[in-house]
Amino acid sequence: AQSVTQLDSQVPVFEEAPVELRCNYSSSVSVYLFWYVQYPNQGLQLLLKYLSGSTLVKGINGFEAEFNKSQTSFHLRKPSVHISDTAEYFCAVIWVTGFQKLVFGTGTRLLVSP
Amino acid sequence: GAGVSQSPRYKVAKRGQDVALRCDPISGHVSLFWYQQALGQGPEFLTYFQNEAQLDKSGLPSDRFFAERPEGSVSTLKIQRTQQEDSAVYLCASSTGLDYNEQFFGPGTRLTVL
């Protein structure tokens, strides 16, 4: 079955420290990969996406992610976080065998403290 | 506004009541998706429309759930005889439908079934 795993339910970090949020998915067939951010009482906002090409993808707000096909991973990183980055982060995958259904992980709550 | 809108934002229903949740996609977007997000979980796919055609409803949890998009624009998700396990945030997303394109999410409707 197609699944997306975010092992860390919560990641606490101090402001200006680097952070990595991990994401693994279940199959190495052709995929599109995404990271979304959700602020309280708001909808999902796309941070970045990988469709093809360079495996290092840069997104908004200084985030980047690297696609590793052999490890079926798409970890999200930021070199220096801000208080305003406190939010829920979701990794999502489209398996390119059908239409554009997103399969989401369970999310990682990033808590940035001063 | 230019984004996806959903109404109501909050709905409280007594168990056994019917509810209807509305989604207004971005004008001109061909594809429309419904997702269900239970507390502490990632969104899960419910159903997908391309224009007025419902191309996939494999994620609908029971025959109490019904979705329509009769004119290929506004969509309604209806839940009959609501149960406590239906309590969740229901997210709507739309996209242009061309090959792969970003899904834009609405703010969601939080349904609480008492």
PDB file of C-alpha atoms in Angstrom:
ATOM      1  CA  ALA A   1       0.000   0.000   0.000  1.00  0.00           C
ATOM      2  CA  GLN A   2       1.111   3.529  -0.679  1.00  0.00           C
ATOM      3  CA  SER A   3       2.067   5.333   2.512  1.00  0.00           C
ATOM      4  CA  VAL A   4       4.007   8.337   3.735  1.00  0.00           C
ATOM      5  CA  THR A   5       5.838   8.250   7.054  1.00  0.00           C
ATOM      6  CA  GLN A   6       6.785  11.211   9.206  1.00  0.00           C
ATOM      7  CA  LEU A   7       8.386   9.594  12.229  1.00  0.00           C
ATOM      8  CA  ASP A   8       8.687  12.772  14.292  1.00  0.00           C
ATOM      9  CA  SER A   9       5.332  13.989  15.567  1.00  0.00           C
ATOM     10  CA  GLN A  10       6.930  17.006  17.211  1.00  0.00           C
ATOM     11  CA  VAL A  11      10.298  18.725  16.806  1.00  0.00           C
ATOM     12  CA  PRO A  12      11.304  21.391  19.352  1.00  0.00           C
ATOM     13  CA  VAL A  13      14.102  23.720  18.319  1.00  0.00           C
ATOM     14  CA  PHE A  14      15.550  27.043  19.403  1.00  0.00           C
ATOM     15  CA  GLU A  15      15.314  30.112  17.222  1.00  0.00           C
ATOM     16  CA  GLU A  16      18.156  30.457  14.691  1.00  0.00           C
ATOM     17  CA  ALA A  17      19.057  26.775  14.987  1.00  0.00           C
ATOM     18  CA  PRO A  18      18.931  24.443  11.959  1.00  0.00           C
ATOM     19  CA  VAL A  19      16.143  21.918  11.605  1.00  0.00           C
ATOM     20  CA  GLU A  20      15.407  18.794   9.576  1.00  0.00           C
ATOM     21  CA  LEU A  21      11.960  17.236   9.300  1.00  0.00           C
ATOM     22  CA  ARG A  22      12.023  13.696   7.995  1.00  0.00           C
ATOM     23  CA  CYS A  23       9.769  12.093   5.392  1.00  0.00           C
ATOM     24  CA  ASN A  24       9.871   8.624   3.872  1.00  0.00           C
ATOM     25  CA  TYR A  25       7.466   7.048   1.424  1.00  0.00           C
ATOM     26  CA  SER A  26       6.674   3.463   0.622  1.00  0.00           C
ATOM     27  CA  SER A  27       7.556   2.938  -3.024  1.00  0.00           C
ATOM     28  CA  SER A  28      10.259   3.984  -5.420  1.00  0.00           C
ATOM     29  CA  VAL A  29       8.120   4.098  -8.550  1.00  0.00           C
ATOM     30  CA  SER A  30       7.660   7.458 -10.187  1.00  0.00           C
ATOM     31  CA  VAL A  31       6.477  10.017  -7.643  1.00  0.00           C
ATOM     32  CA  TYR A  32       5.882  13.710  -7.160  1.00  0.00           C
ATOM     33  CA  LEU A  33       6.823  14.982  -3.705  1.00  0.00           C
ATOM     34  CA  PHE A  34       5.561  17.936  -1.676  1.00  0.00           C
ATOM     35  CA  TRP A  35       5.862  19.688   1.636  1.00  0.00           C
ATOM     36  CA  TYR A  36       2.924  21.696   2.944  1.00  0.00           C
ATOM     37  CA  VAL A  37       2.726  23.953   6.010  1.00  0.00           C
ATOM     38  CA  GLN A  38      -0.411  24.495   8.073  1.00  0.00           C
ATOM     39  CA  TYR A  39      -0.745  27.389  10.468  1.00  0.00           C
ATOM     40  CA  PRO A  40      -3.490  27.266  13.129  1.00  0.00           C
ATOM     41  CA  ASN A  41      -6.973  27.646  11.680  1.00  0.00           C
ATOM     42  CA  GLN A  42      -5.609  28.051   8.187  1.00  0.00           C
ATOM     43  CA  GLY A  43      -5.502  25.895   5.094  1.00  0.00           C
ATOM     44  CA  LEU A  44      -2.495  24.088   3.743  1.00  0.00           C
ATOM     45  CA  GLN A  45       0.148  26.154   1.973  1.00  0.00           C
ATOM     46  CA  LEU A  46       2.652  24.650  -0.426  1.00  0.00           C
ATOM     47  CA  LEU A  47       6.263  25.076   0.713  1.00  0.00           C
ATOM     48  CA  LEU A  48       7.989  23.276  -2.120  1.00  0.00           C
ATOM     49  CA  LYS A  49       7.642  20.439  -4.589  1.00  0.00           C
ATOM     50  CA  TYR A  50       9.739  17.973  -6.520  1.00  0.00           C
ATOM     51  CA  LEU A  51       8.451  16.894  -9.922  1.00  0.00           C
ATOM     52  CA  SER A  52      11.678  16.129 -11.806  1.00  0.00           C
ATOM     53  CA  GLY A  53      15.200  17.437 -12.384  1.00  0.00           C
ATOM     54  CA  SER A  54      17.540  18.524  -9.606  1.00  0.00           C
ATOM     55  CA  THR A  55      17.079  16.516  -6.449  1.00  0.00           C
ATOM     56  CA  LEU A  56      17.637  19.594  -4.260  1.00  0.00           C
ATOM     57  CA  VAL A  57      14.536  21.739  -4.249  1.00  0.00           C
ATOM     58  CA  LYS A  58      14.262  25.212  -2.776  1.00  0.00           C
ATOM     59  CA  GLY A  59      10.969  26.594  -1.555  1.00  0.00           C
ATOM     60  CA  ILE A  60       9.482  29.550   0.209  1.00  0.00           C
ATOM     61  CA  ASN A  61      10.559  30.958   3.565  1.00  0.00           C
ATOM     62  CA  GLY A  62      14.108  29.594   3.222  1.00  0.00           C
ATOM     63  CA  PHE A  63      13.125  25.917   3.255  1.00  0.00           C
ATOM     64  CA  GLU A  64      14.691  23.286   1.033  1.00  0.00           C
ATOM     65  CA  ALA A  65      14.322  19.541   0.577  1.00  0.00           C
ATOM     66  CA  GLU A  66      16.329  16.779  -1.044  1.00  0.00           C
ATOM     67  CA  PHE A  67      14.855  13.872  -2.971  1.00  0.00           C
ATOM     68  CA  ASN A  68      16.700  10.603  -2.383  1.00  0.00           C
ATOM     69  CA  LYS A  69      15.283   7.911  -4.641  1.00  0.00           C
ATOM     70  CA  SER A  70      17.304   5.027  -3.230  1.00  0.00           C
ATOM     71  CA  GLN A  71      16.202   5.815   0.323  1.00  0.00           C
ATOM     72  CA  THR A  72      12.692   6.893  -0.744  1.00  0.00           C
ATOM     73  CA  SER A  73      13.080  10.018   1.344  1.00  0.00           C
ATOM     74  CA  PHE A  74      12.304  13.709   0.976  1.00  0.00           C
ATOM     75  CA  HIS A  75      13.579  15.438   4.117  1.00  0.00           C
ATOM     76  CA  LEU A  76      12.845  19.125   4.716  1.00  0.00           C
ATOM     77  CA  ARG A  77      15.564  21.424   6.031  1.00  0.00           C
ATOM     78  CA  LYS A  78      16.076  25.004   7.086  1.00  0.00           C
ATOM     79  CA  PRO A  79      19.469  26.338   8.194  1.00  0.00           C
ATOM     80  CA  SER A  80      18.067  28.884  10.662  1.00  0.00           C
ATOM     81  CA  VAL A  81      14.498  28.859  11.944  1.00  0.00           C
ATOM     82  CA  HIS A  82      12.359  31.742  13.170  1.00  0.00           C
ATOM     83  CA  ILE A  83       9.622  31.862  15.767  1.00  0.00           C
ATOM     84  CA  SER A  84       7.176  32.349  12.897  1.00  0.00           C
ATOM     85  CA  ASP A  85       8.071  28.913  11.500  1.00  0.00           C
ATOM     86  CA  THR A  86       6.116  27.301  14.337  1.00  0.00           C
ATOM     87  CA  ALA A  87       3.457  25.292  12.522  1.00  0.00           C
ATOM     88  CA  GLU A  88       2.450  21.811  11.380  1.00  0.00           C
ATOM     89  CA  TYR A  89       4.370  20.443   8.397  1.00  0.00           C
ATOM     90  CA  PHE A  90       3.023  17.748   6.119  1.00  0.00           C
ATOM     91  CA  CYS A  91       4.880  15.661   3.591  1.00  0.00           C
ATOM     92  CA  ALA A  92       2.743  14.458   0.683  1.00  0.00           C
ATOM     93  CA  VAL A  93       3.248  12.213  -2.323  1.00  0.00           C
ATOM     94  CA  ILE A  94       1.529  11.655  -5.641  1.00  0.00           C
ATOM     95  CA  TRP A  95       2.231   8.260  -7.164  1.00  0.00           C
ATOM     96  CA  VAL A  96       2.242   8.878 -10.880  1.00  0.00           C
ATOM     97  CA  THR A  97       0.099   5.908 -11.789  1.00  0.00           C
ATOM     98  CA  GLY A  98      -3.230   7.619 -11.863  1.00  0.00           C
ATOM     99  CA  PHE A  99      -4.570  11.051 -11.184  1.00  0.00           C
ATOM    100  CA  GLN A 100      -3.409  13.676  -8.771  1.00  0.00           C
ATOM    101  CA  LYS A 101      -4.446  12.258  -5.401  1.00  0.00           C
ATOM    102  CA  LEU A 102      -2.167  13.477  -2.628  1.00  0.00           C
ATOM    103  CA  VAL A 103      -1.219  10.960   0.081  1.00  0.00           C
ATOM    104  CA  PHE A 104      -0.165  12.770   3.242  1.00  0.00           C
ATOM    105  CA  GLY A 105       1.981  11.843   6.203  1.00  0.00           C
ATOM    106  CA  THR A 106       0.674  12.370   9.725  1.00  0.00           C
ATOM    107  CA  GLY A 107       2.517  15.651  10.106  1.00  0.00           C
ATOM    108  CA  THR A 108       5.330  17.051  12.232  1.00  0.00           C
ATOM    109  CA  ARG A 109       4.738  19.923  14.607  1.00  0.00           C
ATOM    110  CA  LEU A 110       7.692  22.301  14.586  1.00  0.00           C
ATOM    111  CA  LEU A 111       7.964  24.262  17.836  1.00  0.00           C
ATOM    112  CA  VAL A 112      10.436  27.147  17.726  1.00  0.00           C
ATOM    113  CA  SER A 113      11.265  28.778  21.024  1.00  0.00           C
ATOM    114  CA  PRO A 114      13.353  31.867  21.785  1.00  0.00           C
TER     115      PRO A 114
ATOM    116  CA  GLY B   1     -11.279  36.624  -3.205  1.00  0.00           C
ATOM    117  CA  ALA B   2      -8.894  34.683  -5.410  1.00  0.00           C
ATOM    118  CA  GLY B   3      -8.511  31.607  -3.220  1.00  0.00           C
ATOM    119  CA  VAL B   4     -10.556  28.527  -2.436  1.00  0.00           C
ATOM    120  CA  SER B   5     -13.361  29.300  -0.007  1.00  0.00           C
ATOM    121  CA  GLN B   6     -15.346  26.917   2.143  1.00  0.00           C
ATOM    122  CA  SER B   7     -18.495  27.359   4.186  1.00  0.00           C
ATOM    123  CA  PRO B   8     -19.402  27.088   6.898  1.00  0.00           C
ATOM    124  CA  ARG B   9     -16.044  27.330   8.663  1.00  0.00           C
ATOM    125  CA  TYR B  10     -17.466  25.559  11.699  1.00  0.00           C
ATOM    126  CA  LYS B  11     -20.410  23.195  11.976  1.00  0.00           C
ATOM    127  CA  VAL B  12     -21.795  21.467  15.033  1.00  0.00           C
ATOM    128  CA  ALA B  13     -24.285  18.683  14.393  1.00  0.00           C
ATOM    129  CA  LYS B  14     -26.162  16.310  16.601  1.00  0.00           C
ATOM    130  CA  ARG B  15     -25.590  12.663  15.846  1.00  0.00           C
ATOM    131  CA  GLY B  16     -28.008  11.554  13.170  1.00  0.00           C
ATOM    132  CA  GLN B  17     -28.353  14.955  11.495  1.00  0.00           C
ATOM    133  CA  ASP B  18     -27.506  15.561   7.851  1.00  0.00           C
ATOM    134  CA  VAL B  19     -24.906  18.220   6.967  1.00  0.00           C
ATOM    135  CA  ALA B  20     -23.822  19.916   3.747  1.00  0.00           C
ATOM    136  CA  LEU B  21     -20.391  21.476   3.305  1.00  0.00           C
ATOM    137  CA  ARG B  22     -19.694  23.869   0.451  1.00  0.00           C
ATOM    138  CA  CYS B  23     -16.548  24.503  -1.543  1.00  0.00           C
ATOM    139  CA  ASP B  24     -15.981  27.373  -3.984  1.00  0.00           C
ATOM    140  CA  PRO B  25     -12.848  26.593  -6.014  1.00  0.00           C
ATOM    141  CA  ILE B  26     -10.627  29.078  -7.749  1.00  0.00           C
ATOM    142  CA  SER B  27     -12.400  30.306 -10.861  1.00  0.00           C
ATOM    143  CA  GLY B  28     -11.499  28.230 -13.901  1.00  0.00           C
ATOM    144  CA  HIS B  29      -9.981  25.363 -11.976  1.00  0.00           C
ATOM    145  CA  VAL B  30     -10.990  22.072 -13.546  1.00  0.00           C
ATOM    146  CA  SER B  31      -9.978  19.698 -10.785  1.00  0.00           C
ATOM    147  CA  LEU B  32     -11.525  19.654  -7.315  1.00  0.00           C
ATOM    148  CA  PHE B  33     -10.590  17.425  -4.381  1.00  0.00           C
ATOM    149  CA  TRP B  34     -12.095  16.740  -0.967  1.00  0.00           C
ATOM    150  CA  TYR B  35      -9.934  15.575   1.944  1.00  0.00           C
ATOM    151  CA  GLN B  36     -10.799  14.645   5.529  1.00  0.00           C
ATOM    152  CA  GLN B  37      -8.386  15.579   8.325  1.00  0.00           C
ATOM    153  CA  ALA B  38      -9.014  13.945  11.674  1.00  0.00           C
ATOM    154  CA  LEU B  39      -7.504  15.480  14.786  1.00  0.00           C
ATOM    155  CA  GLY B  40      -3.756  14.931  14.890  1.00  0.00           C
ATOM    156  CA  GLN B  41      -3.674  13.275  11.480  1.00  0.00           C
ATOM    157  CA  GLY B  42      -2.755  14.246   7.956  1.00  0.00           C
ATOM    158  CA  PRO B  43      -5.468  14.883   5.388  1.00  0.00           C
ATOM    159  CA  GLU B  44      -6.916  11.801   3.709  1.00  0.00           C
ATOM    160  CA  PHE B  45      -8.353  11.761   0.204  1.00  0.00           C
ATOM    161  CA  LEU B  46     -12.116  11.443  -0.122  1.00  0.00           C
ATOM    162  CA  THR B  47     -13.064  12.177  -3.719  1.00  0.00           C
ATOM    163  CA  TYR B  48     -12.022  13.922  -6.940  1.00  0.00           C
ATOM    164  CA  PHE B  49     -13.888  15.795  -9.668  1.00  0.00           C
ATOM    165  CA  GLN B  50     -12.800  16.834 -13.094  1.00  0.00           C
ATOM    166  CA  ASN B  51     -15.312  19.460 -14.099  1.00  0.00           C
ATOM    167  CA  GLU B  52     -18.684  17.947 -13.148  1.00  0.00           C
ATOM    168  CA  ALA B  53     -17.513  14.334 -13.439  1.00  0.00           C
ATOM    169  CA  GLN B  54     -16.687  12.512 -10.234  1.00  0.00           C
ATOM    170  CA  LEU B  55     -13.741  10.422 -11.366  1.00  0.00           C
ATOM    171  CA  ASP B  56     -12.811   8.847  -8.075  1.00  0.00           C
ATOM    172  CA  LYS B  57     -14.761   8.395  -4.870  1.00  0.00           C
ATOM    173  CA  SER B  58     -12.688   5.592  -3.444  1.00  0.00           C
ATOM    174  CA  GLY B  59     -11.895   7.523  -0.287  1.00  0.00           C
ATOM    175  CA  LEU B  60     -15.460   8.121   0.840  1.00  0.00           C
ATOM    176  CA  PRO B  61     -15.697   6.185   4.117  1.00  0.00           C
ATOM    177  CA  SER B  62     -19.304   5.038   3.765  1.00  0.00           C
ATOM    178  CA  ASP B  63     -22.432   5.417   1.672  1.00  0.00           C
ATOM    179  CA  ARG B  64     -23.491   8.182   4.066  1.00  0.00           C
ATOM    180  CA  PHE B  65     -20.994  10.438   2.289  1.00  0.00           C
ATOM    181  CA  PHE B  66     -21.985  11.987  -1.017  1.00  0.00           C
ATOM    182  CA  ALA B  67     -20.344  14.696  -3.096  1.00  0.00           C
ATOM    183  CA  GLU B  68     -21.512  16.581  -6.143  1.00  0.00           C
ATOM    184  CA  ARG B  69     -20.339  19.310  -8.502  1.00  0.00           C
ATOM    185  CA  PRO B  70     -23.263  19.685 -10.871  1.00  0.00           C
ATOM    186  CA  GLU B  71     -22.034  22.632 -12.928  1.00  0.00           C
ATOM    187  CA  GLY B  72     -18.337  21.986 -12.700  1.00  0.00           C
ATOM    188  CA  SER B  73     -17.679  24.797 -10.256  1.00  0.00           C
ATOM    189  CA  VAL B  74     -19.065  24.815  -6.701  1.00  0.00           C
ATOM    190  CA  SER B  75     -19.014  21.471  -4.930  1.00  0.00           C
ATOM    191  CA  THR B  76     -20.998  20.174  -1.971  1.00  0.00           C
ATOM    192  CA  LEU B  77     -20.016  17.358   0.345  1.00  0.00           C
ATOM    193  CA  LYS B  78     -23.033  15.902   2.102  1.00  0.00           C
ATOM    194  CA  ILE B  79     -22.935  13.621   5.093  1.00  0.00           C
ATOM    195  CA  GLN B  80     -26.133  11.849   6.053  1.00  0.00           C
ATOM    196  CA  ARG B  81     -26.965  10.590   9.527  1.00  0.00           C
ATOM    197  CA  THR B  82     -23.747  11.972  10.997  1.00  0.00           C
ATOM    198  CA  GLN B  83     -21.800   9.889  13.505  1.00  0.00           C
ATOM    199  CA  GLN B  84     -19.218  10.971  16.078  1.00  0.00           C
ATOM    200  CA  GLU B  85     -16.425   9.457  13.985  1.00  0.00           C
ATOM    201  CA  ASP B  86     -17.283  11.940  11.224  1.00  0.00           C
ATOM    202  CA  SER B  87     -15.890  14.755  13.372  1.00  0.00           C
ATOM    203  CA  ALA B  88     -12.957  16.181  11.449  1.00  0.00           C
ATOM    204  CA  VAL B  89     -11.830  19.081   9.314  1.00  0.00           C
ATOM    205  CA  TYR B  90     -12.984  18.740   5.729  1.00  0.00           C
ATOM    206  CA  LEU B  91     -10.605  20.326   3.248  1.00  0.00           C
ATOM    207  CA  CYS B  92     -11.330  21.254  -0.327  1.00  0.00           C
ATOM    208  CA  ALA B  93      -8.610  21.841  -2.927  1.00  0.00           C
ATOM    209  CA  SER B  94      -8.659  22.865  -6.561  1.00  0.00           C
ATOM    210  CA  SER B  95      -6.143  22.854  -9.388  1.00  0.00           C
ATOM    211  CA  THR B  96      -5.999  23.718 -13.058  1.00  0.00           C
ATOM    212  CA  GLY B  97      -5.974  20.038 -13.936  1.00  0.00           C
ATOM    213  CA  LEU B  98      -3.179  20.354 -16.485  1.00  0.00           C
ATOM    214  CA  ASP B  99      -0.780  17.416 -16.150  1.00  0.00           C
ATOM    215  CA  TYR B 100       0.384  18.003 -12.623  1.00  0.00           C
ATOM    216  CA  ASN B 101      -0.404  21.362 -11.054  1.00  0.00           C
ATOM    217  CA  GLU B 102      -0.437  22.654  -7.505  1.00  0.00           C
ATOM    218  CA  GLN B 103      -3.528  21.971  -5.457  1.00  0.00           C
ATOM    219  CA  PHE B 104      -4.708  25.095  -3.670  1.00  0.00           C
ATOM    220  CA  PHE B 105      -6.422  24.386  -0.388  1.00  0.00           C
ATOM    221  CA  GLY B 106      -9.289  26.155   1.294  1.00  0.00           C
ATOM    222  CA  PRO B 107      -9.337  26.878   5.048  1.00  0.00           C
ATOM    223  CA  GLY B 108     -11.515  23.859   5.751  1.00  0.00           C
ATOM    224  CA  THR B 109     -14.769  23.212   7.568  1.00  0.00           C
ATOM    225  CA  ARG B 110     -14.440  21.891  11.116  1.00  0.00           C
ATOM    226  CA  LEU B 111     -17.305  19.476  11.760  1.00  0.00           C
ATOM    227  CA  THR B 112     -18.089  18.437  15.307  1.00  0.00           C
ATOM    228  CA  VAL B 113     -20.696  15.740  15.825  1.00  0.00           C
ATOM    229  CA  LEU B 114     -22.104  15.562  19.328  1.00  0.00           C
TER     230      LEU B 114
END
